[in-house]
Tab-separated table of C-alpha atoms in Angstrom:
chain	number	residue	atom	x	y	z
A	1	MET	CA	60.784	-32.876	131.155
A	2	SER	CA	59.977	-32.473	127.432
A	3	SER	CA	62.132	-31.600	124.473
A	4	LEU	CA	62.053	-28.289	122.660
A	5	SER	CA	59.947	-28.733	119.547
A	6	THR	CA	57.123	-26.810	117.974
A	7	HIS	CA	55.827	-28.898	115.032
A	8	PRO	CA	55.840	-25.744	112.903
A	9	SER	CA	54.332	-25.333	109.479
A	10	ASN	CA	56.651	-25.178	106.493
A	11	ASP	CA	56.432	-21.358	106.436
A	12	LEU	CA	57.342	-21.122	110.109
A	13	THR	CA	60.200	-23.589	109.672
A	14	ALA	CA	61.561	-21.595	106.736
A	15	ALA	CA	61.266	-18.309	108.644
A	16	ILE	CA	63.108	-19.723	111.652
A	17	ARG	CA	65.843	-21.205	109.461
A	18	GLN	CA	66.316	-17.867	107.737
A	19	ALA	CA	66.531	-16.062	111.085
A	20	VAL	CA	69.017	-18.628	112.430
A	21	ASP	CA	71.164	-18.169	109.316
A	22	THR	CA	71.091	-14.405	109.923
A	23	LEU	CA	71.891	-14.665	113.640
A	24	GLN	CA	75.717	-14.720	113.561
A	25	VAL	CA	75.957	-12.178	110.746
A	26	ASP	CA	73.365	-9.664	111.932
A	27	PRO	CA	71.808	-10.420	115.327
A	28	ARG	CA	69.664	-7.273	115.196
A	29	ALA	CA	68.055	-8.435	111.932
A	30	ALA	CA	67.585	-11.907	113.440
A	31	LEU	CA	65.918	-10.312	116.471
A	32	GLN	CA	63.527	-8.439	114.193
A	33	GLN	CA	62.793	-11.655	112.306
A	34	ALA	CA	62.093	-13.456	115.595
A	35	GLU	CA	59.735	-10.661	116.677
A	36	HIS	CA	57.934	-10.915	113.335
A	37	ILE	CA	57.652	-14.698	113.683
A	38	LEU	CA	56.256	-14.328	117.208
A	39	SER	CA	53.665	-11.818	116.039
A	40	ALA	CA	52.300	-14.495	113.692
A	41	HIS	CA	53.084	-17.529	115.891
A	42	PRO	CA	53.065	-16.355	119.534
A	43	VAL	CA	53.636	-19.844	120.952
A	44	SER	CA	56.793	-20.610	118.945
A	45	ASP	CA	59.424	-21.652	121.479
A	46	ALA	CA	62.027	-21.829	118.713
A	47	ALA	CA	61.405	-18.160	117.868
A	48	ARG	CA	61.629	-17.263	121.570
A	49	LYS	CA	64.975	-19.043	121.864
A	50	LEU	CA	66.175	-17.259	118.747
A	51	MET	CA	65.173	-13.938	120.300
A	52	GLY	CA	67.082	-14.762	123.490
A	53	VAL	CA	70.226	-15.707	121.565
A	54	ALA	CA	69.973	-12.503	119.537
A	55	TRP	CA	69.734	-10.390	122.704
A	56	ARG	CA	72.836	-12.117	124.103
A	57	LEU	CA	74.763	-11.517	120.885
A	58	LEU	CA	73.689	-7.870	121.002
A	59	GLY	CA	75.265	-7.531	124.457
A	60	GLU	CA	71.987	-7.546	126.381
A	61	PRO	CA	72.349	-10.594	128.648
A	62	GLN	CA	69.570	-9.529	131.045
A	63	LYS	CA	67.060	-9.334	128.201
A	64	ALA	CA	68.348	-12.678	126.953
A	65	LEU	CA	67.938	-14.236	130.399
A	66	GLY	CA	64.369	-12.959	130.608
A	67	ILE	CA	63.606	-15.197	127.643
A	68	ILE	CA	66.024	-18.104	128.058
A	69	GLU	CA	65.517	-18.792	131.790
A	70	PRO	CA	61.788	-19.615	131.478
A	71	LEU	CA	62.461	-21.763	128.400
A	72	ALA	CA	65.238	-23.618	130.205
A	73	ALA	CA	62.917	-24.233	133.156
A	74	ARG	CA	60.247	-25.681	130.852
A	75	PHE	CA	62.642	-27.710	128.720
A	76	ASP	CA	65.077	-28.778	131.414
A	77	GLU	CA	66.257	-31.810	129.434
A	78	SER	CA	67.497	-29.726	126.495
A	79	ALA	CA	71.286	-29.609	126.432
A	80	ASP	CA	71.157	-26.831	123.832
A	81	LEU	CA	68.968	-24.640	126.046
A	82	MET	CA	71.120	-25.323	129.110
A	83	HIS	CA	74.164	-24.369	127.027
A	84	GLU	CA	72.499	-21.127	125.928
A	85	LEU	CA	71.464	-20.461	129.533
A	86	GLY	CA	75.098	-20.903	130.568
A	87	LEU	CA	76.239	-18.471	127.875
A	88	CYS	CA	73.660	-15.894	128.988
A	89	LEU	CA	74.531	-16.287	132.656
A	90	GLY	CA	78.224	-15.932	131.867
A	91	ALA	CA	77.568	-12.807	129.806
A	92	ALA	CA	75.597	-11.406	132.754
A	93	GLY	CA	78.581	-11.921	135.057
A	94	ARG	CA	77.015	-14.826	136.932
A	95	GLY	CA	79.937	-17.209	136.538
A	96	ASN	CA	78.994	-19.795	139.156
A	97	ASP	CA	75.454	-20.047	137.797
A	98	ALA	CA	76.870	-20.319	134.268
A	99	ILE	CA	79.129	-23.187	135.334
A	100	ALA	CA	76.170	-24.985	136.911
A	101	ALA	CA	74.050	-24.573	133.750
A	102	LEU	CA	76.897	-25.762	131.530
A	103	ARG	CA	77.492	-28.778	133.749
A	104	ARG	CA	73.773	-29.525	133.448
A	105	ALA	CA	74.058	-29.330	129.634
A	106	ILE	CA	76.942	-31.788	129.719
A	107	ALA	CA	75.073	-34.105	132.098
A	108	ILE	CA	72.241	-34.207	129.549
A	109	ASP	CA	74.555	-34.651	126.557
A	110	GLY	CA	78.151	-35.492	127.318
A	111	ASN	CA	79.004	-35.084	123.633
A	112	HIS	CA	77.908	-31.433	123.428
A	113	ALA	CA	81.219	-29.967	122.241
A	114	GLY	CA	80.056	-26.363	122.516
A	115	ALA	CA	79.007	-26.818	126.131
A	116	TRP	CA	82.421	-28.288	126.960
A	117	ARG	CA	84.174	-25.314	125.321
A	118	SER	CA	81.922	-22.828	127.124
A	119	LEU	CA	82.491	-24.656	130.406
A	120	GLY	CA	86.234	-24.344	129.823
A	121	ASP	CA	85.816	-20.605	129.259
A	122	GLN	CA	83.818	-20.161	132.475
A	123	LEU	CA	86.165	-22.329	134.538
A	124	SER	CA	89.123	-20.370	133.179
A	125	ALA	CA	87.409	-17.100	134.143
A	126	ALA	CA	86.883	-18.584	137.622
A	127	ASN	CA	90.620	-19.353	137.725
A	128	ASP	CA	90.057	-23.128	137.910
A	129	MET	CA	92.727	-23.837	135.322
A	130	LYS	CA	92.970	-27.591	135.872
A	131	ALA	CA	89.230	-28.119	135.353
A	132	ALA	CA	89.245	-25.665	132.422
A	133	GLU	CA	92.029	-27.630	130.743
A	134	LEU	CA	90.051	-30.856	131.102
A	135	ALA	CA	86.958	-29.200	129.615
A	136	TYR	CA	88.960	-27.831	126.677
A	137	GLU	CA	90.510	-31.251	126.073
A	138	LYS	CA	87.050	-32.821	125.999
A	139	HIS	CA	85.855	-30.112	123.602
A	140	LEU	CA	88.813	-30.761	121.316
A	141	SER	CA	88.284	-34.525	121.367
A	142	LEU	CA	84.622	-34.076	120.425
A	143	SER	CA	85.125	-31.458	117.756
A	144	THR	CA	87.955	-32.939	115.716
A	145	ARG	CA	87.769	-35.742	113.217
A	146	HIS	CA	91.531	-36.037	112.984
A	147	PRO	CA	93.053	-38.061	115.842
A	148	GLU	CA	96.551	-36.886	114.914
A	149	LEU	CA	95.497	-33.364	115.940
A	150	LEU	CA	94.673	-34.677	119.396
A	151	ASP	CA	98.180	-36.117	119.656
A	152	ALA	CA	99.650	-32.777	118.570
A	153	ALA	CA	97.467	-30.902	121.066
A	154	ALA	CA	98.788	-33.106	123.860
A	155	PHE	CA	102.194	-31.492	123.345
A	156	LEU	CA	100.860	-27.954	123.835
């Protein structure tokens, strides 16, 4: 379909960047920032995604899915959104759906290291250890810049 972009003004871009920077440290503050952004820019898909991620990080996967699922349907060629959808589905206890979303993310972008790691987590939870190991190996190969670490990991 289309890619996730909003062509925001400089103020909107700065506000979203600030909220993203806050997300891992204080998801509740990031959620409030996203709500504030949406009050001024109600069509900002980036702010909506930010809100969905914040809800997931706050342990509210159903609220997150209420935001992320419609975005993922609209932007079905976004590996990042499919990855986030997979994380939300996994957090909601929908493992098979999470695996499908993560496989979709990887089909879109085979070099999406985070999606490979998350797929490994979901496959491990589903007790598919062989497939999980392959996903983790792919994640490791994509996320390291030191080939000697890959050789060392092969011995583990």
